[in-house]
PDB file of C-alpha atoms in Angstrom:
ATOM      1  CA  UNK A   2       0.000   0.000   0.000  1.00 92.00           C
ATOM      2  CA  UNK A   3       1.346   3.401  -0.973  1.00 95.00           C
ATOM      3  CA  UNK A   4       2.029   5.661   2.041  1.00 96.00           C
ATOM      4  CA  UNK A   5       0.495   9.122   2.365  1.00 96.00           C
ATOM      5  CA  UNK A   6       2.887  12.072   2.045  1.00 98.00           C
ATOM      6  CA  UNK A   7       2.937  12.468   5.847  1.00 98.00           C
ATOM      7  CA  UNK A   8       3.751   8.784   6.321  1.00 97.00           C
ATOM      8  CA  UNK A   9       6.406   8.911   3.601  1.00 98.00           C
ATOM      9  CA  UNK A  10       8.221  11.947   5.014  1.00 98.00           C
ATOM     10  CA  UNK A  11       7.953  10.685   8.595  1.00 98.00           C
ATOM     11  CA  UNK A  12       9.606   7.428   7.539  1.00 97.00           C
ATOM     12  CA  UNK A  13      12.459   9.472   6.084  1.00 98.00           C
ATOM     13  CA  UNK A  14      12.745  11.466   9.338  1.00 98.00           C
ATOM     14  CA  UNK A  15      12.962   8.141  11.196  1.00 98.00           C
ATOM     15  CA  UNK A  16      15.911   7.197   8.989  1.00 98.00           C
ATOM     16  CA  UNK A  17      17.570  10.603   9.471  1.00 98.00           C
ATOM     17  CA  UNK A  18      17.479  10.220  13.270  1.00 97.00           C
ATOM     18  CA  UNK A  19      19.778   7.196  13.008  1.00 97.00           C
ATOM     19  CA  UNK A  20      22.665   9.645  12.423  1.00 96.00           C
ATOM     20  CA  UNK A  21      22.174  11.139  15.908  1.00 95.00           C
ATOM     21  CA  UNK A  22      25.010  10.794  18.398  1.00 92.00           C
ATOM     22  CA  UNK A  23      22.860  11.725  21.402  1.00 91.00           C
ATOM     23  CA  UNK A  24      23.041   9.244  24.257  1.00 91.00           C
ATOM     24  CA  UNK A  25      19.542  10.043  25.539  1.00 90.00           C
ATOM     25  CA  UNK A  26      17.186  10.514  22.592  1.00 91.00           C
ATOM     26  CA  UNK A  27      17.615  10.261  18.835  1.00 95.00           C
ATOM     27  CA  UNK A  28      15.538  12.757  16.851  1.00 96.00           C
ATOM     28  CA  UNK A  29      15.260  13.373  13.128  1.00 98.00           C
ATOM     29  CA  UNK A  30      13.686  16.269  11.231  1.00 98.00           C
ATOM     30  CA  UNK A  31      13.112  17.117   7.608  1.00 98.00           C
ATOM     31  CA  UNK A  32      11.748  20.289   6.079  1.00 98.00           C
ATOM     32  CA  UNK A  33       9.561  19.843   3.006  1.00 98.00           C
ATOM     33  CA  UNK A  34       7.957  22.276   0.585  1.00 98.00           C
ATOM     34  CA  UNK A  35       5.721  21.286  -2.319  1.00 97.00           C
ATOM     35  CA  UNK A  36       6.455  17.629  -1.485  1.00 97.00           C
ATOM     36  CA  UNK A  37      10.200  18.186  -2.005  1.00 98.00           C
ATOM     37  CA  UNK A  38      12.760  17.748   0.760  1.00 98.00           C
ATOM     38  CA  UNK A  39      14.693  20.965   1.357  1.00 98.00           C
ATOM     39  CA  UNK A  40      16.862  19.826   4.267  1.00 98.00           C
ATOM     40  CA  UNK A  41      17.313  17.259   6.998  1.00 98.00           C
ATOM     41  CA  UNK A  42      18.605  17.456  10.553  1.00 98.00           C
ATOM     42  CA  UNK A  43      19.299  15.228  13.508  1.00 97.00           C
ATOM     43  CA  UNK A  44      20.376  16.015  17.041  1.00 95.00           C
ATOM     44  CA  UNK A  45      24.121  16.242  17.262  1.00 93.00           C
ATOM     45  CA  UNK A  46      26.976  18.611  18.033  1.00 93.00           C
ATOM     46  CA  UNK A  47      28.064  21.503  15.790  1.00 93.00           C
ATOM     47  CA  UNK A  48      30.724  20.754  13.154  1.00 92.00           C
ATOM     48  CA  UNK A  49      34.297  20.099  14.306  1.00 94.00           C
ATOM     49  CA  UNK A  50      33.247  19.228  17.864  1.00 93.00           C
ATOM     50  CA  UNK A  51      33.455  15.860  19.587  1.00 94.00           C
ATOM     51  CA  UNK A  52      30.205  13.968  19.701  1.00 92.00           C
ATOM     52  CA  UNK A  53      28.416  13.047  22.909  1.00 91.00           C
ATOM     53  CA  UNK A  54      28.974   9.363  22.234  1.00 89.00           C
ATOM     54  CA  UNK A  55      32.716  10.173  22.366  1.00 92.00           C
ATOM     55  CA  UNK A  56      32.887  12.495  25.394  1.00 94.00           C
ATOM     56  CA  UNK A  57      29.786  11.608  27.384  1.00 92.00           C
ATOM     57  CA  UNK A  58      26.656  13.505  28.288  1.00 92.00           C
ATOM     58  CA  UNK A  59      26.764  16.265  30.888  1.00 91.00           C
ATOM     59  CA  UNK A  60      22.971  16.114  31.225  1.00 91.00           C
ATOM     60  CA  UNK A  61      23.186  12.417  32.132  1.00 91.00           C
ATOM     61  CA  UNK A  62      26.005  13.075  34.597  1.00 91.00           C
ATOM     62  CA  UNK A  63      23.960  15.801  36.310  1.00 93.00           C
ATOM     63  CA  UNK A  64      20.750  13.713  36.138  1.00 93.00           C
ATOM     64  CA  UNK A  65      18.840  16.512  34.391  1.00 93.00           C
ATOM     65  CA  UNK A  66      15.307  15.473  33.401  1.00 90.00           C
ATOM     66  CA  UNK A  67      14.268  15.527  29.761  1.00 85.00           C
ATOM     67  CA  UNK A  68      12.885  18.885  28.667  1.00 85.00           C
ATOM     68  CA  UNK A  69      14.918  20.942  31.153  1.00 86.00           C
ATOM     69  CA  UNK A  70      18.183  22.924  31.089  1.00 90.00           C
ATOM     70  CA  UNK A  71      18.739  22.752  27.321  1.00 85.00           C
ATOM     71  CA  UNK A  72      21.740  25.058  27.663  1.00 87.00           C
ATOM     72  CA  UNK A  73      23.703  22.231  29.294  1.00 90.00           C
ATOM     73  CA  UNK A  74      23.686  20.127  26.139  1.00 91.00           C
ATOM     74  CA  UNK A  75      26.515  20.014  23.577  1.00 91.00           C
ATOM     75  CA  UNK A  76      24.129  19.168  20.748  1.00 92.00           C
ATOM     76  CA  UNK A  77      21.791  21.088  18.534  1.00 95.00           C
ATOM     77  CA  UNK A  78      18.289  19.674  18.232  1.00 95.00           C
ATOM     78  CA  UNK A  79      17.242  18.100  14.935  1.00 97.00           C
ATOM     79  CA  UNK A  80      14.948  21.028  14.103  1.00 98.00           C
ATOM     80  CA  UNK A  81      17.749  23.509  14.840  1.00 97.00           C
ATOM     81  CA  UNK A  82      20.159  21.628  12.584  1.00 97.00           C
ATOM     82  CA  UNK A  83      17.604  21.529   9.756  1.00 98.00           C
ATOM     83  CA  UNK A  84      16.910  25.281  10.045  1.00 98.00           C
ATOM     84  CA  UNK A  85      20.632  26.102  10.250  1.00 97.00           C
ATOM     85  CA  UNK A  86      21.266  24.135   7.049  1.00 96.00           C
ATOM     86  CA  UNK A  87      18.693  26.039   4.993  1.00 97.00           C
ATOM     87  CA  UNK A  88      19.971  29.337   6.390  1.00 95.00           C
ATOM     88  CA  UNK A  89      23.546  28.367   5.491  1.00 95.00           C
ATOM     89  CA  UNK A  90      22.571  27.705   1.874  1.00 96.00           C
ATOM     90  CA  UNK A  91      20.023  30.522   1.488  1.00 96.00           C
ATOM     91  CA  UNK A  92      16.932  28.358   1.025  1.00 96.00           C
ATOM     92  CA  UNK A  93      13.552  29.811   1.980  1.00 96.00           C
ATOM     93  CA  UNK A  94      11.334  27.637   4.162  1.00 97.00           C
ATOM     94  CA  UNK A  95       8.431  30.087   4.218  1.00 97.00           C
ATOM     95  CA  UNK A  96       5.236  28.034   4.076  1.00 98.00           C
ATOM     96  CA  UNK A  97       7.047  24.695   4.467  1.00 98.00           C
ATOM     97  CA  UNK A  98       6.215  21.660   6.602  1.00 98.00           C
ATOM     98  CA  UNK A  99       8.618  20.205   9.160  1.00 98.00           C
ATOM     99  CA  UNK A 100       8.444  16.500  10.007  1.00 98.00           C
ATOM    100  CA  UNK A 101       9.939  15.623  13.394  1.00 98.00           C
ATOM    101  CA  UNK A 102      10.207  12.263  15.114  1.00 97.00           C
ATOM    102  CA  UNK A 103       9.324  13.936  18.452  1.00 96.00           C
ATOM    103  CA  UNK A 104       7.299  16.929  19.585  1.00 95.00           C
ATOM    104  CA  UNK A 105       9.442  20.089  19.464  1.00 96.00           C
ATOM    105  CA  UNK A 106      10.744  21.690  22.662  1.00 93.00           C
ATOM    106  CA  UNK A 107      10.027  25.360  23.425  1.00 94.00           C
ATOM    107  CA  UNK A 108      13.316  26.561  21.907  1.00 94.00           C
ATOM    108  CA  UNK A 109      12.688  24.700  18.657  1.00 96.00           C
ATOM    109  CA  UNK A 110       9.040  25.779  18.637  1.00 97.00           C
ATOM    110  CA  UNK A 111      10.116  29.436  18.716  1.00 97.00           C
ATOM    111  CA  UNK A 112      12.581  28.891  15.863  1.00 97.00           C
ATOM    112  CA  UNK A 113       9.940  27.090  13.813  1.00 98.00           C
ATOM    113  CA  UNK A 114       7.423  29.888  14.404  1.00 98.00           C
ATOM    114  CA  UNK A 115       9.945  32.596  13.480  1.00 97.00           C
ATOM    115  CA  UNK A 116      11.160  30.721  10.384  1.00 97.00           C
ATOM    116  CA  UNK A 117       7.845  30.868   8.532  1.00 97.00           C
ATOM    117  CA  UNK A 118       7.136  27.148   8.649  1.00 98.00           C
ATOM    118  CA  UNK A 119       3.360  26.717   8.453  1.00 98.00           C
ATOM    119  CA  UNK A 120       2.879  23.073   9.410  1.00 98.00           C
ATOM    120  CA  UNK A 121       4.445  20.706  11.942  1.00 98.00           C
ATOM    121  CA  UNK A 122       4.005  16.948  11.801  1.00 98.00           C
ATOM    122  CA  UNK A 123       5.488  14.994  14.686  1.00 97.00           C
ATOM    123  CA  UNK A 124       5.323  11.515  16.111  1.00 95.00           C
ATOM    124  CA  UNK A 125       6.818  11.052  19.595  1.00 85.00           C
ATOM    125  CA  UNK A 126       5.960  12.904  22.765  1.00 85.00           C
ATOM    126  CA  UNK A 127       8.208  15.379  24.614  1.00 84.00           C
ATOM    127  CA  UNK A 128       7.553  16.818  28.079  1.00 80.00           C
ATOM    128  CA  UNK A 129       6.919  20.450  27.055  1.00 85.00           C
ATOM    129  CA  UNK A 130       3.318  21.688  27.076  1.00 90.00           C
ATOM    130  CA  UNK A 131       4.461  25.317  26.738  1.00 93.00           C
ATOM    131  CA  UNK A 132       5.809  24.592  23.247  1.00 94.00           C
ATOM    132  CA  UNK A 133       2.430  23.210  22.142  1.00 95.00           C
ATOM    133  CA  UNK A 134       0.666  26.259  23.581  1.00 96.00           C
ATOM    134  CA  UNK A 135       2.951  28.646  21.663  1.00 96.00           C
ATOM    135  CA  UNK A 136       2.590  26.701  18.421  1.00 97.00           C
ATOM    136  CA  UNK A 137      -1.206  26.732  18.716  1.00 96.00           C
ATOM    137  CA  UNK A 138      -1.182  30.464  19.502  1.00 97.00           C
ATOM    138  CA  UNK A 139       0.975  31.126  16.424  1.00 97.00           C
ATOM    139  CA  UNK A 140      -1.592  29.566  14.115  1.00 97.00           C
ATOM    140  CA  UNK A 141       0.789  26.936  12.765  1.00 98.00           C
ATOM    141  CA  UNK A 142      -0.988  23.702  11.950  1.00 98.00           C
ATOM    142  CA  UNK A 143       0.323  20.911  14.171  1.00 97.00           C
ATOM    143  CA  UNK A 144      -0.372  17.230  13.582  1.00 97.00           C
ATOM    144  CA  UNK A 145       0.595  14.368  15.891  1.00 96.00           C
ATOM    145  CA  UNK A 146       0.671  11.112  13.991  1.00 94.00           C
ATOM    146  CA  UNK A 147       0.856   8.246  16.386  1.00 82.00           C
TER     147      UNK A 147
END
């Protein structure tokens, strides 16, 4: 059976997340416009830095719960990496859809809102109700496919 566009792109995001070097949660994201992939991203450190699977996770060492103290993480989130890539290459994502393997956190939600993305499709849960509130307030369509 042929998958819907949402199913198709979410399957690709699931493959993208396999590149993650995070020790706690692997996340993948892709940004799509007119059913064409513009960019992908997964959670991992900025270029030229050692990955968490090489140096360890400060958040694990400090026993920081998921969804808190994002500033104590070496990595960029998948959504951040995807947005950085389009910015780096001068690609507009105005009106695009982002597919994410987990609900975005508040920091990523603000970047998505500011970037002009008009639709979010996500799969897994994340402990951040504030992000969902802001996304709903912004008028961005948000779809949780389970």
